[in-house]
Amino acid sequence: MIIFGGGFIFSISFLKQGFHIIQKTQLASAWSEHHAVINKIDVVVRSTGSSSRGTSYGIMINYKYLFDGKEYFGDTFNYSYPLVGWLKAEAEIERKRYDQKEIIKIYVNPLDPSESVVQPHMRGKVWQPIIFGIVFAMLPFILLYYFIKTPLPRY
């Protein structure tokens, strides 16, 4: 029962993250375009681990923009970043697309102008948390079926 509950809760967190990214990118794609000035942009280590890709990297950005005459500051590069990282070379290429003090296009939430993003579309393998969530959600049921169908040993 612990395996069942733990696997199911684990799967819910993956599914929630995946669907949240999809929802945010769909909403952000419809936001109004504005211009911003980059204050700082760097390649940062996203995670280190024993995965086949090893260390993954992301973009850390800070920018300022005007919306209805009021100045705002933003730091969201894209909504995939918390889950999807790049190889260092990929992150460097992405960073080189933007220079500090450069005027860039951003997307601002008209209902909450303090929310903005540089790249509103999905980047990378956003489907991974959804796939993992489905697999982990099914795993307890598969194990339960196996335990029910496996006859008990007779002594």
Tab-separated table of N, CA and C in Angstrom:
chain	number	residue	atom	x	y	z
A	1	MET	N	0.818	-1.189	0.000
A	1	MET	CA	0.000	0.000	0.000
A	1	MET	C	0.867	1.260	0.000
A	2	ILE	N	2.015	1.209	0.684
A	2	ILE	CA	2.923	2.345	0.704
A	2	ILE	C	3.443	2.619	-0.694
A	3	ILE	N	3.784	1.562	-1.430
A	3	ILE	CA	4.260	1.722	-2.807
A	3	ILE	C	3.177	2.366	-3.649
A	4	PHE	N	1.944	1.925	-3.473
A	4	PHE	CA	0.824	2.454	-4.233
A	4	PHE	C	0.668	3.952	-3.987
A	5	GLY	N	0.594	4.336	-2.732
A	5	GLY	CA	0.401	5.747	-2.377
A	5	GLY	C	1.577	6.615	-2.759
A	6	GLY	N	2.783	6.139	-2.464
A	6	GLY	CA	3.981	6.905	-2.789
A	6	GLY	C	4.156	7.115	-4.276
A	7	GLY	N	3.944	6.057	-5.045
A	7	GLY	CA	4.063	6.168	-6.501
A	7	GLY	C	3.022	7.097	-7.084
A	8	PHE	N	1.830	7.037	-6.544
A	8	PHE	CA	0.751	7.879	-7.054
A	8	PHE	C	1.017	9.350	-6.730
A	9	ILE	N	1.454	9.641	-5.513
A	9	ILE	CA	1.761	11.033	-5.138
A	9	ILE	C	2.935	11.554	-5.962
A	10	PHE	N	3.947	10.721	-6.149
A	10	PHE	CA	5.104	11.086	-6.965
A	10	PHE	C	4.658	11.423	-8.383
A	11	SER	N	3.758	10.620	-8.939
A	11	SER	CA	3.287	10.837	-10.312
A	11	SER	C	2.484	12.121	-10.429
A	12	ILE	N	1.703	12.444	-9.415
A	12	ILE	CA	0.897	13.664	-9.442
A	12	ILE	C	1.788	14.895	-9.550
A	13	SER	N	2.921	14.898	-8.847
A	13	SER	CA	3.816	16.059	-8.906
A	13	SER	C	4.398	16.237	-10.303
A	14	PHE	N	4.769	15.140	-10.972
A	14	PHE	CA	5.270	15.226	-12.343
A	14	PHE	C	4.184	15.739	-13.285
A	15	LEU	N	3.000	15.177	-13.176
A	15	LEU	CA	1.906	15.604	-14.045
A	15	LEU	C	1.569	17.071	-13.827
A	16	LYS	N	1.534	17.491	-12.590
A	16	LYS	CA	1.215	18.887	-12.277
A	16	LYS	C	2.239	19.834	-12.899
A	17	GLN	N	3.526	19.509	-12.769
A	17	GLN	CA	4.572	20.359	-13.346
A	17	GLN	C	4.458	20.428	-14.865
A	18	GLY	N	4.263	19.290	-15.497
A	18	GLY	CA	4.157	19.255	-16.953
A	18	GLY	C	2.974	20.048	-17.469
A	19	PHE	N	1.812	19.842	-16.863
A	19	PHE	CA	0.625	20.558	-17.311
A	19	PHE	C	0.697	22.045	-16.975
A	20	HIS	N	1.379	22.396	-15.888
A	20	HIS	CA	1.553	23.809	-15.539
A	20	HIS	C	2.369	24.529	-16.612
A	21	ILE	N	3.445	23.885	-17.072
A	21	ILE	CA	4.273	24.482	-18.123
A	21	ILE	C	3.457	24.660	-19.397
A	22	ILE	N	2.701	23.653	-19.771
A	22	ILE	CA	1.886	23.745	-20.984
A	22	ILE	C	0.872	24.881	-20.857
A	23	GLN	N	0.213	24.971	-19.710
A	23	GLN	CA	-0.779	26.022	-19.489
A	23	GLN	C	-0.133	27.409	-19.554
A	24	LYS	N	0.987	27.589	-18.870
A	24	LYS	CA	1.642	28.899	-18.849
A	24	LYS	C	2.110	29.313	-20.236
A	25	THR	N	2.657	28.381	-21.016
A	25	THR	CA	3.138	28.735	-22.351
A	25	THR	C	1.981	29.087	-23.274
A	26	GLN	N	0.854	28.405	-23.144
A	26	GLN	CA	-0.303	28.747	-23.965
A	26	GLN	C	-0.834	30.132	-23.609
A	27	LEU	N	-0.923	30.434	-22.329
A	27	LEU	CA	-1.388	31.757	-21.903
A	27	LEU	C	-0.405	32.838	-22.338
A	28	ALA	N	0.882	32.610	-22.121
A	28	ALA	CA	1.897	33.621	-22.426
A	28	ALA	C	1.986	33.928	-23.916
A	29	SER	N	1.695	32.954	-24.751
A	29	SER	CA	1.739	33.180	-26.201
A	29	SER	C	0.718	34.222	-26.645
A	30	ALA	N	-0.320	34.418	-25.853
A	30	ALA	CA	-1.369	35.384	-26.192
A	30	ALA	C	-1.152	36.743	-25.510
A	31	TRP	N	-0.136	36.860	-24.663
A	31	TRP	CA	0.114	38.118	-23.976
A	31	TRP	C	0.624	39.170	-24.950
A	32	SER	N	0.576	40.418	-24.528
A	32	SER	CA	1.005	41.521	-25.393
A	32	SER	C	2.532	41.617	-25.441
A	33	GLU	N	3.015	41.953	-26.634
A	33	GLU	CA	4.461	42.116	-26.839
A	33	GLU	C	4.894	43.487	-26.348
A	34	HIS	N	6.032	43.515	-25.682
A	34	HIS	CA	6.630	44.771	-25.227
A	34	HIS	C	8.134	44.658	-25.388
A	35	HIS	N	8.803	45.776	-25.159
A	35	HIS	CA	10.260	45.772	-25.225
A	35	HIS	C	10.826	45.900	-23.822
A	36	ALA	N	11.971	45.282	-23.631
A	36	ALA	CA	12.659	45.322	-22.345
A	36	ALA	C	14.147	45.514	-22.591
A	37	VAL	N	14.832	45.990	-21.565
A	37	VAL	CA	16.282	46.140	-21.619
A	37	VAL	C	16.886	45.105	-20.667
A	38	ILE	N	17.823	44.335	-21.183
A	38	ILE	CA	18.484	43.314	-20.362
A	38	ILE	C	19.452	43.984	-19.398
A	39	ASN	N	19.297	43.693	-18.118
A	39	ASN	CA	20.242	44.163	-17.109
A	39	ASN	C	21.389	43.173	-16.948
A	40	LYS	N	21.053	41.883	-16.969
A	40	LYS	CA	22.064	40.848	-16.780
A	40	LYS	C	21.566	39.551	-17.390
A	41	ILE	N	22.494	38.821	-18.004
A	41	ILE	CA	22.170	37.495	-18.537
A	41	ILE	C	23.393	36.602	-18.393
A	42	ASP	N	23.172	35.397	-17.867
A	42	ASP	CA	24.264	34.456	-17.645
A	42	ASP	C	23.787	33.031	-17.865
A	43	VAL	N	24.751	32.162	-18.130
A	43	VAL	CA	24.496	30.725	-18.146
A	43	VAL	C	24.740	30.227	-16.735
A	44	VAL	N	23.791	29.483	-16.188
A	44	VAL	CA	23.918	28.971	-14.823
A	44	VAL	C	23.735	27.452	-14.809
A	45	VAL	N	24.306	26.818	-13.809
A	45	VAL	CA	24.132	25.379	-13.634
A	45	VAL	C	22.713	25.146	-13.138
A	46	ARG	N	21.962	24.342	-13.848
A	46	ARG	CA	20.595	24.004	-13.455
A	46	ARG	C	20.603	22.834	-12.490
A	47	SER	N	21.345	21.797	-12.846
A	47	SER	CA	21.439	20.635	-11.964
A	47	SER	C	22.678	19.829	-12.309
A	48	THR	N	23.195	19.191	-11.312
A	48	THR	CA	24.277	18.235	-11.527
A	48	THR	C	23.741	16.893	-11.084
A	49	GLY	N	24.092	15.900	-11.815
A	49	GLY	CA	23.554	14.602	-11.447
A	49	GLY	C	24.216	13.489	-12.192
A	50	SER	N	23.653	12.323	-12.007
A	50	SER	CA	24.220	11.133	-12.625
A	50	SER	C	23.454	10.742	-13.878
A	51	SER	N	22.707	11.688	-14.450
A	51	SER	CA	21.966	11.370	-15.671
A	51	SER	C	22.953	11.171	-16.812
A	52	SER	N	22.449	10.650	-17.908
A	52	SER	CA	23.309	10.384	-19.050
A	52	SER	C	23.885	11.682	-19.620
A	53	ARG	N	23.168	12.781	-19.438
A	53	ARG	CA	23.655	14.061	-19.941
A	53	ARG	C	24.553	14.765	-18.935
A	54	GLY	N	24.548	14.324	-17.696
A	54	GLY	CA	25.379	14.961	-16.679
A	54	GLY	C	24.794	16.291	-16.242
A	55	THR	N	25.657	17.283	-16.106
A	55	THR	CA	25.241	18.606	-15.652
A	55	THR	C	24.400	19.279	-16.733
A	56	SER	N	23.317	19.933	-16.309
A	56	SER	CA	22.510	20.690	-17.260
A	56	SER	C	22.530	22.160	-16.872
A	57	TYR	N	22.301	23.008	-17.858
A	57	TYR	CA	22.458	24.447	-17.681
A	57	TYR	C	21.187	25.169	-18.115
A	58	GLY	N	21.045	26.378	-17.622
A	58	GLY	CA	19.914	27.216	-17.975
A	58	GLY	C	20.367	28.657	-18.137
A	59	ILE	N	19.419	29.524	-18.439
A	59	ILE	CA	19.688	30.939	-18.617
A	59	ILE	C	19.106	31.704	-17.434
A	60	MET	N	19.933	32.531	-16.817
A	60	MET	CA	19.469	33.433	-15.769
A	60	MET	C	19.455	34.825	-16.401
A	61	ILE	N	18.294	35.459	-16.369
A	61	ILE	CA	18.168	36.768	-16.999
A	61	ILE	C	17.427	37.728	-16.065
A	62	ASN	N	17.812	38.989	-16.119
A	62	ASN	CA	17.108	40.064	-15.429
A	62	ASN	C	16.916	41.183	-16.440
A	63	TYR	N	15.712	41.704	-16.518
A	63	TYR	CA	15.414	42.769	-17.477
A	63	TYR	C	14.391	43.723	-16.878
A	64	LYS	N	14.305	44.913	-17.463
A	64	LYS	CA	13.307	45.886	-17.019
A	64	LYS	C	12.497	46.338	-18.224
A	65	TYR	N	11.254	46.695	-17.944
A	65	TYR	CA	10.348	47.106	-19.015
A	65	TYR	C	9.298	48.069	-18.481
A	66	LEU	N	8.685	48.795	-19.404
A	66	LEU	CA	7.607	49.721	-19.058
A	66	LEU	C	6.280	49.135	-19.511
A	67	PHE	N	5.291	49.267	-18.659
A	67	PHE	CA	3.931	48.858	-19.011
A	67	PHE	C	2.992	49.915	-18.458
A	68	ASP	N	2.259	50.571	-19.333
A	68	ASP	CA	1.359	51.666	-18.947
A	68	ASP	C	2.082	52.724	-18.113
A	69	GLY	N	3.315	53.046	-18.515
A	69	GLY	CA	4.077	54.101	-17.857
A	69	GLY	C	4.739	53.701	-16.555
A	70	LYS	N	4.575	52.473	-16.122
A	70	LYS	CA	5.178	52.013	-14.874
A	70	LYS	C	6.314	51.040	-15.188
A	71	GLU	N	7.423	51.180	-14.433
A	71	GLU	CA	8.581	50.314	-14.665
A	71	GLU	C	8.435	49.008	-13.882
A	72	TYR	N	8.749	47.896	-14.557
A	72	TYR	CA	8.708	46.566	-13.945
A	72	TYR	C	10.037	45.869	-14.207
A	73	PHE	N	10.320	44.883	-13.386
A	73	PHE	CA	11.509	44.052	-13.556
A	73	PHE	C	11.061	42.602	-13.728
A	74	GLY	N	11.702	41.898	-14.638
A	74	GLY	CA	11.367	40.497	-14.879
A	74	GLY	C	12.606	39.627	-14.854
A	75	ASP	N	12.388	38.327	-14.639
A	75	ASP	CA	13.516	37.390	-14.618
A	75	ASP	C	13.153	36.028	-15.203
A	76	THR	N	12.052	35.964	-15.936
A	76	THR	CA	11.629	34.679	-16.496
A	76	THR	C	12.078	34.582	-17.948
A	77	PHE	N	12.956	33.623	-18.221
A	77	PHE	CA	13.427	33.411	-19.593
A	77	PHE	C	12.402	32.590	-20.364
A	78	ASN	N	12.023	31.445	-19.807
A	78	ASN	CA	10.931	30.640	-20.360
A	78	ASN	C	10.368	29.773	-19.238
A	79	TYR	N	9.224	29.180	-19.475
A	79	TYR	CA	8.582	28.401	-18.414
A	79	TYR	C	9.075	26.959	-18.343
A	80	SER	N	9.887	26.543	-19.295
A	80	SER	CA	10.433	25.186	-19.280
A	80	SER	C	11.639	25.066	-18.363
A	81	TYR	N	12.269	26.184	-18.025
A	81	TYR	CA	13.559	26.166	-17.330
A	81	TYR	C	13.619	25.326	-16.062
A	82	PRO	N	12.646	25.389	-15.184
A	82	PRO	CA	12.831	24.596	-13.963
A	82	PRO	C	12.970	23.097	-14.208
A	83	LEU	N	12.408	22.615	-15.302
A	83	LEU	CA	12.436	21.173	-15.554
A	83	LEU	C	13.394	20.762	-16.651
A	84	VAL	N	13.610	21.621	-17.619
A	84	VAL	CA	14.382	21.243	-18.799
A	84	VAL	C	15.664	22.056	-18.846
A	85	GLY	N	16.788	21.363	-18.874
A	85	GLY	CA	18.070	22.038	-18.965
A	85	GLY	C	18.750	21.719	-20.285
A	86	TRP	N	19.780	22.485	-20.573
A	86	TRP	CA	20.551	22.295	-21.792
A	86	TRP	C	21.953	21.827	-21.463
A	87	LEU	N	22.629	21.323	-22.479
A	87	LEU	CA	24.069	21.143	-22.376
A	87	LEU	C	24.689	22.527	-22.318
A	88	LYS	N	25.905	22.635	-21.816
A	88	LYS	CA	26.522	23.953	-21.671
A	88	LYS	C	26.625	24.671	-23.010
A	89	ALA	N	27.010	23.959	-24.051
A	89	ALA	CA	27.149	24.583	-25.371
A	89	ALA	C	25.801	25.119	-25.870
A	90	GLU	N	24.728	24.374	-25.630
A	90	GLU	CA	23.390	24.829	-26.031
A	90	GLU	C	22.993	26.097	-25.275
A	91	ALA	N	23.289	26.123	-23.977
A	91	ALA	CA	22.959	27.297	-23.167
A	91	ALA	C	23.783	28.507	-23.602
A	92	GLU	N	25.044	28.298	-23.932
A	92	GLU	CA	25.894	29.404	-24.399
A	92	GLU	C	25.381	29.972	-25.720
A	93	ILE	N	24.961	29.098	-26.617
A	93	ILE	CA	24.402	29.564	-27.891
A	93	ILE	C	23.155	30.401	-27.638
A	94	GLU	N	22.306	29.931	-26.749
A	94	GLU	CA	21.080	30.665	-26.415
A	94	GLU	C	21.416	32.007	-25.776
A	95	ARG	N	22.377	32.020	-24.871
A	95	ARG	CA	22.772	33.268	-24.217
A	95	ARG	C	23.331	34.277	-25.208
A	96	LYS	N	24.087	33.803	-26.195
A	96	LYS	CA	24.699	34.706	-27.176
A	96	LYS	C	23.666	35.378	-28.080
A	97	ARG	N	22.443	34.865	-28.078
A	97	ARG	CA	21.379	35.512	-28.854
A	97	ARG	C	20.975	36.843	-28.232
A	98	TYR	N	21.341	37.027	-26.970
A	98	TYR	CA	20.968	38.228	-26.228
A	98	TYR	C	22.215	38.848	-25.611
A	99	ASP	N	22.367	40.148	-25.757
A	99	ASP	CA	23.482	40.849	-25.131
A	99	ASP	C	22.951	41.736	-24.018
A	100	GLN	N	23.787	41.951	-23.001
A	100	GLN	CA	23.402	42.863	-21.932
A	100	GLN	C	23.171	44.245	-22.524
A	101	LYS	N	22.203	44.924	-21.970
A	101	LYS	CA	21.782	46.265	-22.377
A	101	LYS	C	21.052	46.269	-23.718
A	102	GLU	N	20.872	45.125	-24.304
A	102	GLU	CA	20.149	45.026	-25.569
A	102	GLU	C	18.644	45.149	-25.306
A	103	ILE	N	17.949	45.731	-26.260
A	103	ILE	CA	16.489	45.802	-26.177
A	103	ILE	C	15.940	44.519	-26.795
A	104	ILE	N	15.135	43.825	-26.023
A	104	ILE	CA	14.573	42.553	-26.471
A	104	ILE	C	13.051	42.604	-26.444
A	105	LYS	N	12.451	41.668	-27.129
A	105	LYS	CA	10.999	41.531	-27.113
A	105	LYS	C	10.623	40.585	-25.977
A	106	ILE	N	9.650	40.988	-25.178
A	106	ILE	CA	9.126	40.136	-24.109
A	106	ILE	C	7.612	40.082	-24.235
A	107	TYR	N	7.003	39.187	-23.485
A	107	TYR	CA	5.553	39.047	-23.475
A	107	TYR	C	5.085	39.318	-22.045
A	108	VAL	N	4.141	40.270	-21.920
A	108	VAL	CA	3.680	40.734	-20.613
A	108	VAL	C	2.215	40.348	-20.428
A	109	ASN	N	1.912	39.822	-19.252
A	109	ASN	CA	0.544	39.459	-18.896
A	109	ASN	C	-0.248	40.757	-18.681
A	110	PRO	N	-1.240	41.053	-19.528
A	110	PRO	CA	-1.986	42.304	-19.383
A	110	PRO	C	-2.820	42.363	-18.095
A	111	LEU	N	-3.167	41.209	-17.536
A	111	LEU	CA	-3.933	41.193	-16.294
A	111	LEU	C	-3.043	41.362	-15.058
A	112	ASP	N	-1.765	41.018	-15.199
A	112	ASP	CA	-0.791	41.167	-14.123
A	112	ASP	C	0.538	41.581	-14.749
A	113	PRO	N	0.733	42.879	-14.982
A	113	PRO	CA	1.928	43.344	-15.703
A	113	PRO	C	3.257	43.006	-15.036
A	114	SER	N	3.233	42.572	-13.776
A	114	SER	CA	4.493	42.175	-13.141
A	114	SER	C	4.949	40.801	-13.630
A	115	GLU	N	4.099	40.101	-14.375
A	115	GLU	CA	4.445	38.781	-14.915
A	115	GLU	C	4.812	38.924	-16.392
A	116	SER	N	6.004	38.466	-16.721
A	116	SER	CA	6.483	38.558	-18.102
A	116	SER	C	7.418	37.391	-18.398
A	117	VAL	N	7.668	37.185	-19.681
A	117	VAL	CA	8.549	36.093	-20.099
A	117	VAL	C	9.223	36.482	-21.416
A	118	VAL	N	10.468	36.050	-21.592
A	118	VAL	CA	11.199	36.337	-22.829
A	118	VAL	C	10.746	35.388	-23.937
A	119	GLN	N	10.740	34.105	-23.661
A	119	GLN	CA	10.332	33.104	-24.647
A	119	GLN	C	9.054	32.428	-24.163
A	120	PRO	N	7.901	32.780	-24.746
A	120	PRO	CA	6.645	32.221	-24.250
A	120	PRO	C	6.382	30.786	-24.693
A	121	HIS	N	7.084	30.330	-25.708
A	121	HIS	CA	6.834	28.982	-26.222
A	121	HIS	C	7.590	27.931	-25.421
A	122	MET	N	7.176	26.690	-25.573
A	122	MET	CA	7.817	25.586	-24.861
A	122	MET	C	9.186	25.297	-25.467
A	123	ARG	N	10.120	25.015	-24.597
A	123	ARG	CA	11.470	24.668	-25.012
A	123	ARG	C	11.825	23.310	-24.447
A	124	GLY	N	12.508	22.542	-25.224
A	124	GLY	CA	13.032	21.283	-24.711
A	124	GLY	C	11.972	20.208	-24.586
A	125	LYS	N	12.272	19.263	-23.743
A	125	LYS	CA	11.454	18.061	-23.592
A	125	LYS	C	10.456	18.231	-22.457
A	126	VAL	N	9.504	19.130	-22.650
A	126	VAL	CA	8.506	19.404	-21.626
A	126	VAL	C	7.610	18.183	-21.413
A	127	TRP	N	7.509	17.334	-22.404
A	127	TRP	CA	6.662	16.147	-22.298
A	127	TRP	C	7.207	15.146	-21.293
A	128	GLN	N	8.491	15.235	-20.943
A	128	GLN	CA	9.083	14.262	-20.032
A	128	GLN	C	8.363	14.161	-18.689
A	129	PRO	N	8.059	15.282	-18.008
A	129	PRO	CA	7.356	15.113	-16.728
A	129	PRO	C	5.984	14.482	-16.879
A	130	ILE	N	5.328	14.726	-18.006
A	130	ILE	CA	4.005	14.132	-18.223
A	130	ILE	C	4.147	12.625	-18.435
A	131	ILE	N	5.127	12.215	-19.234
A	131	ILE	CA	5.373	10.783	-19.464
A	131	ILE	C	5.737	10.104	-18.145
A	132	PHE	N	6.672	10.705	-17.385
A	132	PHE	CA	7.055	10.132	-16.091
A	132	PHE	C	5.859	10.048	-15.161
A	133	GLY	N	5.032	11.085	-15.162
A	133	GLY	CA	3.843	11.090	-14.312
A	133	GLY	C	2.893	9.959	-14.649
A	134	ILE	N	2.687	9.728	-15.944
A	134	ILE	CA	1.793	8.640	-16.372
A	134	ILE	C	2.381	7.283	-15.981
A	135	VAL	N	3.689	7.120	-16.218
A	135	VAL	CA	4.343	5.851	-15.880
A	135	VAL	C	4.261	5.589	-14.379
A	136	PHE	N	4.603	6.600	-13.578
A	136	PHE	CA	4.555	6.418	-12.126
A	136	PHE	C	3.136	6.241	-11.611
A	137	ALA	N	2.154	6.823	-12.304
A	137	ALA	CA	0.760	6.624	-11.896
A	137	ALA	C	0.317	5.190	-12.183
A	138	MET	N	0.813	4.602	-13.283
A	138	MET	CA	0.426	3.248	-13.663
A	138	MET	C	1.198	2.182	-12.892
A	139	LEU	N	2.407	2.494	-12.478
A	139	LEU	CA	3.270	1.508	-11.826
A	139	LEU	C	2.631	0.843	-10.604
A	140	PRO	N	2.017	1.581	-9.686
A	140	PRO	CA	1.400	0.906	-8.542
A	140	PRO	C	0.285	-0.064	-8.957
A	141	PHE	N	-0.470	0.303	-9.982
A	141	PHE	CA	-1.540	-0.589	-10.446
A	141	PHE	C	-0.966	-1.864	-11.064
A	142	ILE	N	0.130	-1.730	-11.796
A	142	ILE	CA	0.788	-2.891	-12.394
A	142	ILE	C	1.325	-3.806	-11.289
A	143	LEU	N	1.971	-3.215	-10.288
A	143	LEU	CA	2.489	-4.011	-9.170
A	143	LEU	C	1.354	-4.686	-8.403
A	144	LEU	N	0.271	-3.973	-8.185
A	144	LEU	CA	-0.879	-4.533	-7.483
A	144	LEU	C	-1.458	-5.712	-8.268
A	145	TYR	N	-1.590	-5.557	-9.568
A	145	TYR	CA	-2.081	-6.639	-10.417
A	145	TYR	C	-1.153	-7.851	-10.325
A	146	TYR	N	0.162	-7.586	-10.379
A	146	TYR	CA	1.138	-8.679	-10.304
A	146	TYR	C	1.006	-9.428	-8.979
A	147	PHE	N	0.892	-8.692	-7.874
A	147	PHE	CA	0.789	-9.335	-6.563
A	147	PHE	C	-0.515	-10.108	-6.400
A	148	ILE	N	-1.578	-9.629	-6.986
A	148	ILE	CA	-2.858	-10.330	-6.905
A	148	ILE	C	-2.832	-11.600	-7.748
A	149	LYS	N	-2.245	-11.536	-8.919
A	149	LYS	CA	-2.225	-12.678	-9.833
A	149	LYS	C	-1.170	-13.717	-9.498
A	150	THR	N	-0.150	-13.351	-8.759
A	150	THR	CA	0.917	-14.288	-8.413
A	150	THR	C	0.433	-15.167	-7.254
A	151	PRO	N	0.411	-16.483	-7.463
A	151	PRO	CA	-0.040	-17.360	-6.367
A	151	PRO	C	0.948	-17.353	-5.210
A	152	LEU	N	0.402	-17.503	-4.038
A	152	LEU	CA	1.249	-17.581	-2.846
A	152	LEU	C	1.993	-18.926	-2.847
A	153	PRO	N	3.227	-18.931	-2.383
A	153	PRO	CA	3.975	-20.209	-2.335
A	153	PRO	C	3.342	-21.157	-1.306
A	154	ARG	N	3.313	-22.419	-1.694
A	154	ARG	CA	2.757	-23.442	-0.789
A	154	ARG	C	3.904	-24.200	-0.145
A	155	TYR	N	3.820	-24.376	1.130
A	155	TYR	CA	4.873	-25.084	1.874
A	155	TYR	C	4.395	-26.416	2.351
